[in-house]
C-alpha positions as MATLAB code, in Angstrom:
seq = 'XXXXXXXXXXXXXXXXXXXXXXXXXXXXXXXXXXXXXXXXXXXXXXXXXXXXXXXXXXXXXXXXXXXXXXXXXXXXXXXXXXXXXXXXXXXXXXXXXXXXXXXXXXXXXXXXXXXXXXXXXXXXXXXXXXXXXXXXXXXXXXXXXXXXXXXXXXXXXXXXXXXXXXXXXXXXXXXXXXXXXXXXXXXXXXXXXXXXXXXXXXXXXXXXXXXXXXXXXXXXXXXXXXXXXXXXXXXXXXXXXXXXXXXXXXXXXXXXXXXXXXXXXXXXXXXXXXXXXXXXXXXXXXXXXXXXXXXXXXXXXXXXXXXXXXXXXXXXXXXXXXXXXXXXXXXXXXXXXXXXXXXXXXXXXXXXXXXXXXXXXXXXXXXXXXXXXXXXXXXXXXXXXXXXXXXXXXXXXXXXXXXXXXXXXXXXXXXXXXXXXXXXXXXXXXXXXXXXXXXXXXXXXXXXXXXXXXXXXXXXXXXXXXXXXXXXXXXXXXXXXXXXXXXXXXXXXXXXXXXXXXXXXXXXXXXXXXXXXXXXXXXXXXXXXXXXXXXXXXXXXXXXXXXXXXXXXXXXXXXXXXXXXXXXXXXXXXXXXXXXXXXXXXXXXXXXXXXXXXXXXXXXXXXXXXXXXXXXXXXXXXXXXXXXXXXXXXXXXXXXXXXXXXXXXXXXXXXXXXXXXXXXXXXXXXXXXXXXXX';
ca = [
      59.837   66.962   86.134;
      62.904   64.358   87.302;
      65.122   65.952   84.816;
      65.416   68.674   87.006;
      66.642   66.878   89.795;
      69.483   65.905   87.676;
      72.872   68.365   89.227;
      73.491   68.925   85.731;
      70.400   70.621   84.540;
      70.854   73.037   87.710;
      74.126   73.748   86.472;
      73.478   74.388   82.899;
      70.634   76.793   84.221;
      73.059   78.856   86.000;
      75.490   78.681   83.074;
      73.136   79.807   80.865;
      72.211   82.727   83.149;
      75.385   83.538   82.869;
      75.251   83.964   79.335;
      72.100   85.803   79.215;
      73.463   88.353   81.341;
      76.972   88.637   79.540;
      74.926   89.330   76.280;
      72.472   91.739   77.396;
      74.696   93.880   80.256;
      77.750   93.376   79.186;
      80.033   94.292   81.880;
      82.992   95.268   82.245;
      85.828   92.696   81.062;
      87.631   93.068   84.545;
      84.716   92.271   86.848;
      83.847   89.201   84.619;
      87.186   87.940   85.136;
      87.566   88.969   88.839;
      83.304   87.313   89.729;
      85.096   84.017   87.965;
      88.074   83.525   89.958;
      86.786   84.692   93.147;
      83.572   81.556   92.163;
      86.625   79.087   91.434;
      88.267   79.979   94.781;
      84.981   79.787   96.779;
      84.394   76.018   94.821;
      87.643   74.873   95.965;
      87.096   76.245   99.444;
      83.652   74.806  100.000;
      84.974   71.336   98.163;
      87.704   70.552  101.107;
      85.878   71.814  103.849;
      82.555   69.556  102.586;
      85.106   66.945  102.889;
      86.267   67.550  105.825;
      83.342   68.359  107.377;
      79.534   67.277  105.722;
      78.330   70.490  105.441;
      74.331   71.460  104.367;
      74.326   70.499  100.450;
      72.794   73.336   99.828;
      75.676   75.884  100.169;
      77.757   73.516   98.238;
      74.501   73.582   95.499;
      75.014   77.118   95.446;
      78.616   77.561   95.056;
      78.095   75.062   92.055;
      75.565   77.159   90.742;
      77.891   80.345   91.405;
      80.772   79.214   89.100;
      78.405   78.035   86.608;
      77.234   81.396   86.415;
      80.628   82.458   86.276;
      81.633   80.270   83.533;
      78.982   81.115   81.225;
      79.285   84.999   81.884;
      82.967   84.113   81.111;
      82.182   82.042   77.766;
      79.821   84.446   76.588;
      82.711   87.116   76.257;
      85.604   85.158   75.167;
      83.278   84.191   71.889;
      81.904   87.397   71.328;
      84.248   88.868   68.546;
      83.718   92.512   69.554;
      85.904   91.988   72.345;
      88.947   91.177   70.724;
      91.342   93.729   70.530;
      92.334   93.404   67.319;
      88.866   93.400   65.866;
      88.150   95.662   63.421;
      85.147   97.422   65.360;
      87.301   98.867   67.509;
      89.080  101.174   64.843;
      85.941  103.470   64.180;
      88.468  105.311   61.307;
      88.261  102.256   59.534;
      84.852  103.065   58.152;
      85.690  106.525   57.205;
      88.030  105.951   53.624;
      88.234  103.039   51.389;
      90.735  100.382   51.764;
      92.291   97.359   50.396;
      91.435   94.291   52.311;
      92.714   90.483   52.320;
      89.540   88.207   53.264;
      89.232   84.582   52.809;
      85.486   83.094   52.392;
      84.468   81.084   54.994;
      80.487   80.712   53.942;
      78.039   81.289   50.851;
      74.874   83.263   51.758;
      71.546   82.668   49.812;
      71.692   85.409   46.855;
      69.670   88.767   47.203;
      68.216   90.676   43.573;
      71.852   92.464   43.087;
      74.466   90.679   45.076;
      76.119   87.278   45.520;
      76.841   86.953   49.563;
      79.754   85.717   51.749;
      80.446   86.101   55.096;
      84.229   86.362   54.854;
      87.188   86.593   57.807;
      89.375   89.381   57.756;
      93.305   88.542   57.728;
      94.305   92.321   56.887;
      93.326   95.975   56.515;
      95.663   97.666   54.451;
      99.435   96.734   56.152;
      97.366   95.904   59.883;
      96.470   92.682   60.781;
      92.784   93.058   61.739;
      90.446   89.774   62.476;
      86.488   89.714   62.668;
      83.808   88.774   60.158;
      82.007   91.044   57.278;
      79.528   90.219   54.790;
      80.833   90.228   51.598;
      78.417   91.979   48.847;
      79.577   91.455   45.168;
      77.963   92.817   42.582;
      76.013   90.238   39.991;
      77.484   90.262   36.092;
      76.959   88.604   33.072;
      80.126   86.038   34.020;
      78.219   85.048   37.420;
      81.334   83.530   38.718;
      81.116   82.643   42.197;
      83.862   82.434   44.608;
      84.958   79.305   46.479;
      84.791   78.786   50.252;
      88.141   78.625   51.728;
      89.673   81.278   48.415;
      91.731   84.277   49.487;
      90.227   87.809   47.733;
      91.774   91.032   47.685;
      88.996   93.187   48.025;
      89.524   97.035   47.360;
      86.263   99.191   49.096;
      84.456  101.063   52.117;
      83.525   99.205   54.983;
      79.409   99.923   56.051;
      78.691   99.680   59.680;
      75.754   97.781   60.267;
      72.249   99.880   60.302;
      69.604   99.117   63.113;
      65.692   99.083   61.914;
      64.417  102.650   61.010;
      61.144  101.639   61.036;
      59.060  100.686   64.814;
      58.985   96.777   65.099;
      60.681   95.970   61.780;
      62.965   93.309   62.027;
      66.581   94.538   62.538;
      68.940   92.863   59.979;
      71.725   94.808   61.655;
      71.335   93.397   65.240;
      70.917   89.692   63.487;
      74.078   89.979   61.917;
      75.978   91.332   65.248;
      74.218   88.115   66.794;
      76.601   86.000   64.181;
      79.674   88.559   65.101;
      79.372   90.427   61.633;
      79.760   94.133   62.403;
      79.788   95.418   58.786;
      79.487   94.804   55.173;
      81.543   95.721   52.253;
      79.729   96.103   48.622;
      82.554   95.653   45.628;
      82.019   95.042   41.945;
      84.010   92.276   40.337;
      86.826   94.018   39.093;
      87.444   95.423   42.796;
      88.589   91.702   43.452;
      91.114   89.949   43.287;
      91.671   86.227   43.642;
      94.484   84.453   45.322;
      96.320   82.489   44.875;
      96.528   80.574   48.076;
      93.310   78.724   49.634;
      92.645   77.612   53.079;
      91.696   73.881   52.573;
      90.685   73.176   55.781;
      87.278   71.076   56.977;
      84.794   74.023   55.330;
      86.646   73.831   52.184;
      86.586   69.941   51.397;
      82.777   69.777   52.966;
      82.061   72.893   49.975;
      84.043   70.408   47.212;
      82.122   67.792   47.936;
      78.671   69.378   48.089;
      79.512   71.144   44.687;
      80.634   67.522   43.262;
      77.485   66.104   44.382;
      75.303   68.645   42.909;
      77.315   69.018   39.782;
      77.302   65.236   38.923;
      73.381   65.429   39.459;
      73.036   67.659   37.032;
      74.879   66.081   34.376;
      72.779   63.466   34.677;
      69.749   65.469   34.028;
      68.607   65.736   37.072;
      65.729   68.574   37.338;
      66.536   71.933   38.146;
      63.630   72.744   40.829;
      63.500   69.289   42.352;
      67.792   69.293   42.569;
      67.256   72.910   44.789;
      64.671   70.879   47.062;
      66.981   68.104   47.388;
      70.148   70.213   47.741;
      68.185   72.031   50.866;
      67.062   68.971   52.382;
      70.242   66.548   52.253;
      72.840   69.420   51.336;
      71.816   72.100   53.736;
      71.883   74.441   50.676;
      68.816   76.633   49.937;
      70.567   79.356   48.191;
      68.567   78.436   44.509;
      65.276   77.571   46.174;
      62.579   79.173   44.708;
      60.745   82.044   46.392;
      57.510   80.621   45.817;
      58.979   77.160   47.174;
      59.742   78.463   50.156;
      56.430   80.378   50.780;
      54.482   77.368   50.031;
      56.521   75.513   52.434;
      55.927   78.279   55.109;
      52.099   78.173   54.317;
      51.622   74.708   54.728;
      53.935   74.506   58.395;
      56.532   72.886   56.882;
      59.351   75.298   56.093;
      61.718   73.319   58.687;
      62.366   70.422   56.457;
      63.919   72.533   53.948;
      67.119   73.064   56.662;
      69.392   70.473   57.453;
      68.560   70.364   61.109;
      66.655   67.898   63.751;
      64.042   66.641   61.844;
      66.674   65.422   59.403;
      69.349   64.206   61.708;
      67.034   62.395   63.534;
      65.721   60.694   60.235;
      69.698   59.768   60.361;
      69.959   58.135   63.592;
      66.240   56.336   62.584;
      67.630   54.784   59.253;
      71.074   53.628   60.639;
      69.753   52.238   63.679;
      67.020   50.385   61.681;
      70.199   48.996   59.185;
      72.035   47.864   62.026;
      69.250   45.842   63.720;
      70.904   42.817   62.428;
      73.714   43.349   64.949;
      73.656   41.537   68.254;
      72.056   43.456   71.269;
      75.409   41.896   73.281;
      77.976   44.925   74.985;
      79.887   44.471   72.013;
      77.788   44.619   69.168;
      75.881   47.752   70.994;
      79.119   49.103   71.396;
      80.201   48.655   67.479;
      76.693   50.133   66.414;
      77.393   53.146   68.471;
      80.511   53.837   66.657;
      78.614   53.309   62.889;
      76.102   55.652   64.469;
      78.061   58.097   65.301;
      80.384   58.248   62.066;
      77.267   58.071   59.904;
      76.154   61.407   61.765;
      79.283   63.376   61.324;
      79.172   62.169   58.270;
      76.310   63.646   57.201;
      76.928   66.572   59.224;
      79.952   67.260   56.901;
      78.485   66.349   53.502;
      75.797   68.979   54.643;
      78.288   71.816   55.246;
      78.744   71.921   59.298;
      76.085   75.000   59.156;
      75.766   76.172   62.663;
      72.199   74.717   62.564;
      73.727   70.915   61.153;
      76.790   71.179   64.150;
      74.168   71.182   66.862;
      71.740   68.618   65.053;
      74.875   66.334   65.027;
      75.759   66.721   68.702;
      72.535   66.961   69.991;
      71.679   63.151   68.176;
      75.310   61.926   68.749;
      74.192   62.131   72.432;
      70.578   60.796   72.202;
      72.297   57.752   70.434;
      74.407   57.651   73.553;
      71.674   57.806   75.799;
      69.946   54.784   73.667;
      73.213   53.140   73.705;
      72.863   53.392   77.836;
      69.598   52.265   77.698;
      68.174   54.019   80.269;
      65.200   56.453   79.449;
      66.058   58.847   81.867;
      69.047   59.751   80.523;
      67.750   61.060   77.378;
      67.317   63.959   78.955;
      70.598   63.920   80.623;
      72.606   63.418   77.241;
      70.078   66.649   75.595;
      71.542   68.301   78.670;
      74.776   68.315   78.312;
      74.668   68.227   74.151;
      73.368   71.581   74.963;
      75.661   72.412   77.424;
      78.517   71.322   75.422;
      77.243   73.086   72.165;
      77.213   76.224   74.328;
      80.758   75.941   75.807;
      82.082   76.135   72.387;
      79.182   78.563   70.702;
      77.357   80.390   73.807;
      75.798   82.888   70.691;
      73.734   79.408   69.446;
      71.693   80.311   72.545;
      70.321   83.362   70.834;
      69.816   81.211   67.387;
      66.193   80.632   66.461;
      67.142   77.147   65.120;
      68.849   75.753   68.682;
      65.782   77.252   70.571;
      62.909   76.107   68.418;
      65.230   72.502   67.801;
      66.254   72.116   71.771;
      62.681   72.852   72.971;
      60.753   70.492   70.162;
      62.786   67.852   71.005;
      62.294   68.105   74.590;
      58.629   68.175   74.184;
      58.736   65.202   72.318;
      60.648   62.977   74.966;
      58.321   64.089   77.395;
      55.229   64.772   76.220;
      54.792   62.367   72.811;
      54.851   58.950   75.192;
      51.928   60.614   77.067;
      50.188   61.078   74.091;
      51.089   57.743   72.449;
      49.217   56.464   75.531;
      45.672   57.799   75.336;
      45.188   55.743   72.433;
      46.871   52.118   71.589;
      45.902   51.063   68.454;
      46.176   47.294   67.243;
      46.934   47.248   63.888;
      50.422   48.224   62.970;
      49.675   51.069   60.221;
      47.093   53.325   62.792;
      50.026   52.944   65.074;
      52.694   54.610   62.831;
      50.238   57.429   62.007;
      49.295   57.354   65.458;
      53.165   58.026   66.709;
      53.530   60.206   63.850;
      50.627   62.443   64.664;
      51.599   62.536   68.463;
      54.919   63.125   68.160;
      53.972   65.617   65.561;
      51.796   67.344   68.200;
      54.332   67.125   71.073;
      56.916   69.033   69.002;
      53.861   71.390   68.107;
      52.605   72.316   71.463;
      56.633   72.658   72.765;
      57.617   75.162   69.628;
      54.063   77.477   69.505;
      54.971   79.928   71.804;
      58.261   80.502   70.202;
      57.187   80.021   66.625;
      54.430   83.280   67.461;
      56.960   85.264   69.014;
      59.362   85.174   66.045;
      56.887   85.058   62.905;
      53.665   85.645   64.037;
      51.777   82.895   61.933;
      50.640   79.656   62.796;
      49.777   77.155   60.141;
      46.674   75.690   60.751;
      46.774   72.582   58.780;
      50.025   71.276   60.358;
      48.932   68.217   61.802;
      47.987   67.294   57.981;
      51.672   68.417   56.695;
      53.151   66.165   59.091;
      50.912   63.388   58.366;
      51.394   63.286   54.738;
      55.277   64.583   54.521;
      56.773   62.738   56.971;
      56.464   58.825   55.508;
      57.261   61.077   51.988;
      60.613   62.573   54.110;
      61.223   59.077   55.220;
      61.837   57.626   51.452;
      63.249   61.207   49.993;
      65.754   61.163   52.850;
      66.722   57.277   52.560;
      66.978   57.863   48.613;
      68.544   61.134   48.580;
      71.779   59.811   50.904;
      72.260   56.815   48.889;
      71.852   58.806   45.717;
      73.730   61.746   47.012;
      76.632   59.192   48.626;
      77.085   57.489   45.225;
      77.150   61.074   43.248;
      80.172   61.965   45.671;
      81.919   58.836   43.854;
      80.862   60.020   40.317;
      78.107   57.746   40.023;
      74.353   58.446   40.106;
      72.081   55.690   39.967;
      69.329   55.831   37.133;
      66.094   54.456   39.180;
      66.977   55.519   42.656;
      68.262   59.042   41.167;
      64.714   59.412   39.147;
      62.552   58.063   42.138;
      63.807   60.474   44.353;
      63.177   63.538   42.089;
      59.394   62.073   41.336;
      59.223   61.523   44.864;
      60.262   65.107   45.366;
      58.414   66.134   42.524;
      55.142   64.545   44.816;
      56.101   65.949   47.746;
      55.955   69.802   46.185;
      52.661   69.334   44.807;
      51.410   68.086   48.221;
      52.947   71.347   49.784;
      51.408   73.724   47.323;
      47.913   72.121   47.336;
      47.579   72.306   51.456;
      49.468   75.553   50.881;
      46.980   77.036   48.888;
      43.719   77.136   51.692;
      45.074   80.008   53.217;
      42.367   80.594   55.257;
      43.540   78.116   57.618;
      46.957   80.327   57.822;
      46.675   82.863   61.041;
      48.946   85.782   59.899;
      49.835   88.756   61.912;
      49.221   87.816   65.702;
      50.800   90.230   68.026;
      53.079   88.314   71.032;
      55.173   89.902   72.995;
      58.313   88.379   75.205;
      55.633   88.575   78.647;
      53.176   86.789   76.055;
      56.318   84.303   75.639;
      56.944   83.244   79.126;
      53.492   83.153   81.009;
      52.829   80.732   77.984;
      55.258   78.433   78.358;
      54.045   78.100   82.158;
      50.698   77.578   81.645;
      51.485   74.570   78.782;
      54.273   72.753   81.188;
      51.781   73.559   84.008;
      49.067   71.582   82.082;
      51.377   68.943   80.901;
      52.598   68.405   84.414;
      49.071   67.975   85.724;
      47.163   66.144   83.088;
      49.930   63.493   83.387;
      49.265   62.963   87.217;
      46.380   64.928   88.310;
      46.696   66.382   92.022;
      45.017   69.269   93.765;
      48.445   70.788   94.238;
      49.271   70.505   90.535;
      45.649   71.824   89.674;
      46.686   75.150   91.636;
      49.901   74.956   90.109;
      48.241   75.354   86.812;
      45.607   78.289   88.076;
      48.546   80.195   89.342;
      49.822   79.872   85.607;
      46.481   80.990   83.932;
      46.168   83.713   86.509;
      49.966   85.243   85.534;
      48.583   84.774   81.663;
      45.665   86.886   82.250;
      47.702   89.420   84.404;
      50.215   89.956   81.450;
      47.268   89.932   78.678;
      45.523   92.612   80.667;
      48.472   94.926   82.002;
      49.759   94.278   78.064;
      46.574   95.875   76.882;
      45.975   98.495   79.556;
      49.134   99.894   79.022;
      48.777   99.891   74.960;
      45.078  101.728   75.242;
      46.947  104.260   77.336;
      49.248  104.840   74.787;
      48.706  107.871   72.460;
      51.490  109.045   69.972;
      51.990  110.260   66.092;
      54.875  108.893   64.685;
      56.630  109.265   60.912;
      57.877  106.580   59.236;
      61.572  106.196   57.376;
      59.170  105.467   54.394;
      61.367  105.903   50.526;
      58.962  106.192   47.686;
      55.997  107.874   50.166;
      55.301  109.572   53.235;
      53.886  107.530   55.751;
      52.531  108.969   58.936;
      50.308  107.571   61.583;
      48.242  108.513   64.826;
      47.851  105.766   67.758;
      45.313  106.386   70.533;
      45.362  102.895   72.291;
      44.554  100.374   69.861;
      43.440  102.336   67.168;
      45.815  103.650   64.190;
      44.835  106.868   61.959;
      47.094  106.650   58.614;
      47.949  109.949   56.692;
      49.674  108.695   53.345;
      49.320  109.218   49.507;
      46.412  107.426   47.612;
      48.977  104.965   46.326;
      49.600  103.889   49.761;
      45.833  104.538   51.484;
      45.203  101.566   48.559;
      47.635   99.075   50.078;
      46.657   99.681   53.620;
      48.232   96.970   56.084;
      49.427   95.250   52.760;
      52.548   97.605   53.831;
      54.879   95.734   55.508;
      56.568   98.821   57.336;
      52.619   99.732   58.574;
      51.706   96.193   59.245;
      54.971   95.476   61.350;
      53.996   98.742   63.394;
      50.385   97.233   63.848;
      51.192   94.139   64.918;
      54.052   95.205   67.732;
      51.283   97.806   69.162;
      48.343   95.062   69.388;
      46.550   97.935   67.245;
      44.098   97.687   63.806;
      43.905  100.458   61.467;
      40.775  102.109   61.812;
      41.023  105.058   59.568;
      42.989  106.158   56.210;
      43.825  109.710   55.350;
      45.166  111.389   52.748;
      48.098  113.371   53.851;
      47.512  117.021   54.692;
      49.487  119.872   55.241;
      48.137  120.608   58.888;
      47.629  118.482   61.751;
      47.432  118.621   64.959;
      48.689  116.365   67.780;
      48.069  116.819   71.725;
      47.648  120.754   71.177;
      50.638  120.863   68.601;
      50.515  122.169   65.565;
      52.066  120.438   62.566;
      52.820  121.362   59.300;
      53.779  119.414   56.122;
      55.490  120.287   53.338;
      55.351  118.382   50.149;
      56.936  118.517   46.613;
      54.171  121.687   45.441;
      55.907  123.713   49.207;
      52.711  125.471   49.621;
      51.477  126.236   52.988;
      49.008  128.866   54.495;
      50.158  132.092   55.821;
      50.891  133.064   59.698;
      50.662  129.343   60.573;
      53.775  129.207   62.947;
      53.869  125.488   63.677;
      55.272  123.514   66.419;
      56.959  120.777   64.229;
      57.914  121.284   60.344;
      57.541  118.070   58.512;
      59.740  118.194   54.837;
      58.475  115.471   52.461;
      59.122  114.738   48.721;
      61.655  117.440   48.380;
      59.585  120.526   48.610;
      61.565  123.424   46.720;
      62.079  126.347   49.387;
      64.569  128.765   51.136;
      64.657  126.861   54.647;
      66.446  129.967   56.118;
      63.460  132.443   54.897;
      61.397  130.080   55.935;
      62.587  130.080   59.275;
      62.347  133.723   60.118;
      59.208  133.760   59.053;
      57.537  130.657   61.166;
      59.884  129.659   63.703;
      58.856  125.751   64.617;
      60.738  124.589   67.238;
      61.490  121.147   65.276;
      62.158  120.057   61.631;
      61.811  116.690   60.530;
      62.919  115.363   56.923;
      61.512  111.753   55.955;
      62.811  109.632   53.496;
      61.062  110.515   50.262;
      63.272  113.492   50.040;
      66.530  114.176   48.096;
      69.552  113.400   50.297;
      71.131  116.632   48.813;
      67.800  118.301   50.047;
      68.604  116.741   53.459;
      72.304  117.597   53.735;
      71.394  121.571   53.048;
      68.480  121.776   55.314;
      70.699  119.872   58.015;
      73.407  122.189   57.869;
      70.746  125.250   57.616;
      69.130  123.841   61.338;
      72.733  123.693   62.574;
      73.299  127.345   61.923;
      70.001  128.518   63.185;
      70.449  126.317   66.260;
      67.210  124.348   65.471;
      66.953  120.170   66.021;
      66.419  118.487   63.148;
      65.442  114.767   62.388;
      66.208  112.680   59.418;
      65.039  109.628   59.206;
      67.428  108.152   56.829;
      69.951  108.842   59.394;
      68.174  108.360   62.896;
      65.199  106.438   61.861;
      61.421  106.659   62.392;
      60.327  110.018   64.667;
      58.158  109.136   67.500;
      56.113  112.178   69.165;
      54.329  110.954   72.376;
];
């Protein structure tokens, strides 16, 4: 791999090291600090003596690689919100009374069943000036009024901190918002809020304008309703009015990227420009000129699609491919997606943690390195086998670089992908070439008849094409379990493979051994360690109990009949399954004893009936069982008490406060989440 004889890909290594362990330890502000001066005194140090003096390039390598480190641990903390000091996370009495808050909106979420979303910035809190994001919850009503990007509210409410995952494995909404710098959320009803009458118009406000223009003028011109949501996610970057089932089809069939404004679509950009401007002259000049269009009709586009965090890095990440194919030089490709990155990073080191930049950075590597491979095995003569041909490879490329990480973070792989791509992509070609024009000319208050109704038949097409492959859903592999060791010793065995089948060589072929060797170490020490694993554990379940035993890979489930029906149809039990590499081999209806690794356990339901002289190790309340917990006590003596979530919170409160008193722990899970007993 040449790239990585390139300095710079050494040093954005090391910076992103740096970031990686700024996120996960993060140390103290003062050693950061001091580790980064002491790196830029040791640079300048080794720099004069190395010219002075030639000196082995190593040390000077390392000192490189040093500050790098330095700078991203550095970068890391100066962007993460939390650490400013007049952040609103580090007032913890701030989330203990109501309060009157000034907030301007600086995005517009997709809507949940109740609420209309915002993340908003904080200006004040009360009389203090306070900064940081929230996510703004407001209440739906029969107006349905939404609120501008860029508007000033007055909002007057509690703020909620956010809650981790109470359930094993679920996916932790709380932590995903932290990983944007949102700490909390605020829920108000409309007449809690207050507009302003100032508003920010800055870059996010005119970008919001125009996309509301656009869409507006669309629909006065009777555009349809489903295939304007399509085309508003694709062009727009908006999917807020996309329909569920939309979106699931698109999932089914593989092709859920498309409707995001990201690479696939920016690169459709670059295609189309560069394909208008072939008229120009291939002189310095002209080169030089179609560089510039290039790179205005990219920002462009970036900005008509509402400079999302996902369109930003699309844009800069392309602006410096076309650079690279302005240098004309292959090799630096790679060179310009190195220091896109790199760049992206210096300004946004938490994009490193975004799904988008990983599964966007590491398709697009693949397919500069792997797709010309491909494209080789097979040349065909005639012209339209060739464009399938590329399409298919590069299709595969982008595939084979994004598996891994696709598993890891949903855990389905869509069989029929290689037929998605095949029949979407000349389809995206002609929707994206129609819906700019179309879209452009809307932003001027005029929509074209034909090319307006061609691209919502052609989008009309292109959903019917997603729900039939959609609908063979036996070719959709749910559910596969893929852990972060799964992750890595992956990724080495395909570059391992890669790197050998494109220049076969005995010390390649061991190369790639070594890599199937760590696989099969990390499959087997995965598994030994799971059927070695025995534990009971109680879900934060609402409606029903939920309880289940794990001895290795097999799960016993003690519910009600409702739930015994649904089985792994449960997300909260299929979420557990699937992190534990375990099946569910048995269903149970709940009963009021059980017994775990010699303890005794005793549930209580709604009817409180129990048999006498049981004295149980662990008391488990569910569904609000009517009793004296105190008399109770005297009488049994458990040495725990757990309360699940199908019980009144009142119920909760008084038996908390009981356990207190009587000096007994006690477990809620709609405070601390699931209870694990091992």
């Amino acid at each position: 791999m040449k790239v990585l004889q390139f300095p710079l890909a050494r040093i954005t290594i090391g910076f992103v090291m740096g970031v990686l362990i700024a996120r996960y330890l993060q140390p103290n502000l003062k050693v950061i600090f001091t580790f980064l001066i002491l790196a830029i005194f040791v640079f300048i140090i080794t720099y004069f003596l190395s010219k002075k003096n030639p000196m082995n390039p190593i040390y000077f390598g390392l000192t490189n690689y040093f500050l790098a480190f330095s700078i991203g641990n550095t970068t890391q903390i100066i962007h993460t919100d939390s650490f400013q000091k007049t952040n609103y996370i580090h007032n913890k009495t701030i989330f203990e009374n109501p309060h009157l808050m000034s907030v301007t909106i600086r995005e517009k979420l997709k809507k949940s069943n109740n609420n209309d979303r915002y993340i908003v910035l904080i200006n004040k809190i009360d009389d203090s000036v306070t900064t940081g994001r929230i996510l703004l919850n407001v209440r739906k009503d029969s107006l349905n009024h939404p609120f501008e990007v860029g508007t000033h509210l007055l909002v007057n409410g509690a703020l909620y901190e956010n809650i981790p995952s109470k359930n094993p494995n679920q996916f932790d909404y709380g932590k995903y918002l932290e990983g944007k710098h949102i700490y909390a959320q605020i829920y108000a009803n409309v007449p809690e809020i207050k507009t302003g009458s100032i508003i920010d118009k800055d870059v996010w406000y005119y970008s919001a304008k125009l996309r509301t223009k656009i869409i507006r003028n669309l629909e006065e011109n009777n555009f349809n309703k489903t295939e304007l949501n399509v085309a508003a996610a694709l062009i727009l970057g908006q999917q807020q009015d996309i329909s569920p089932d939309i979106i699931r089809d698109y999932q089914y069939a593989g092709a859920v990227h498309i409707l995001s404004v990201s690479g696939l679509h920016i690169g459709f950009i670059l295609l189309f420009v560069t394909f208008l401007l072939r008229p120009f002259p291939n002189s310095k000049r002209g080169s030089f000129i179609k560089l510039i269009i290039i790179l205005v009709s990219l920002s462009s586009f970036g900005f008509i699609a509402g400079l999302a965090p996902s369109v930003v890095r699309s844009v800069v990440m392309f602006s410096f491919v076309a650079i690279g194919m302005y240098l004309r030089r292959s090799t630096y490709i790679f060179h310009t997606l190195l220091v896109s990155a790199l760049l992206i990073l210096l300004f946004k080191p938490s994009f490193l943690f975004d799904v988008g930049f990983q599964l966007s950075y590491v398709a697009l590597f693949f397919i500069l390195w792997l797709q010309p491979f491909l494209h080789q095995l097979w040349l065909p003569k005639n012209k339209i086998l060739n464009y399938f041909w590329d399409i298919l490879t590069v299709s595969f490329a982008a595939q084979i670089g994004a598996f891994p990480l696709s598993i890891y973070y949903f855990h389905q792989f869509p069989g029929l992908f290689f037929v998605t791509n095949l029949v979407i992509i000349p389809f995206l070609s002609i929707i994206m070439a129609l819906g700019v024009l179309v879209m452009v000319l809307a932003a001027f208050d005029y929509v074209p008849f034909y090319p307006s109704k061609l691209l919502e038949s052609s989008i009309f097409v292109l959903d019917k094409i997603i729900n039939s492959i959609a609908s063979f859903e036996q070719f959709i592999i749910k559910d596969i379990p893929f852990n972060w060791s799964f992750l890595v010793s992956s990724y080495l065995i395909i570059i391992a493979l890669i790197i050998w089948f494109q220049k076969p060589s005995f010390n390649r072929l061991t190369l790639t051994l070594i890599a199937i060797i760590i696989f099969q170490i990390t499959y087997f020490r995965t598994y030994h360690k799971i059927e070695n694993q025995k534990e009971l554990v109680v879900f934060n379940s609402k409606n029903n109990s939920l309880i289940t035993e794990r001895t290795g890979k097999s799960v016993t489930l003690f519910a009600s009949d409702s739930l015994l029906k649904i089985g792994v149809k449960n997300k909260t039990l299929n979420s557990y399954l699937m992190g534990n590499f375990s099946s569910l081999k048995n269903k149970n209806k709940l009963k009021n004893v059980l017994f775990f690794k010699g303890k005794k356990i005793l549930v209580l339901d709604s009817l409180g009936v129990f048999p006498k002289n049981i004295n149980p190790d662990i008391l488990i309340l569910t569904q609000s069982p009517k009793i004296n917990l105190k008399r109770f006590l005297e009488t049994t003596n458990p040495k725990m008490i757990i309360a699940d979530a199908s019980n009144y919170r009142t119920y909760i409160e008084l038996w908390k406060a009981t356990c207190i008193k009587e000096k007994i722990p006690f477990h809620a899970t709609v405070e601390k989440g699931f209870y694990r007993l091992e």
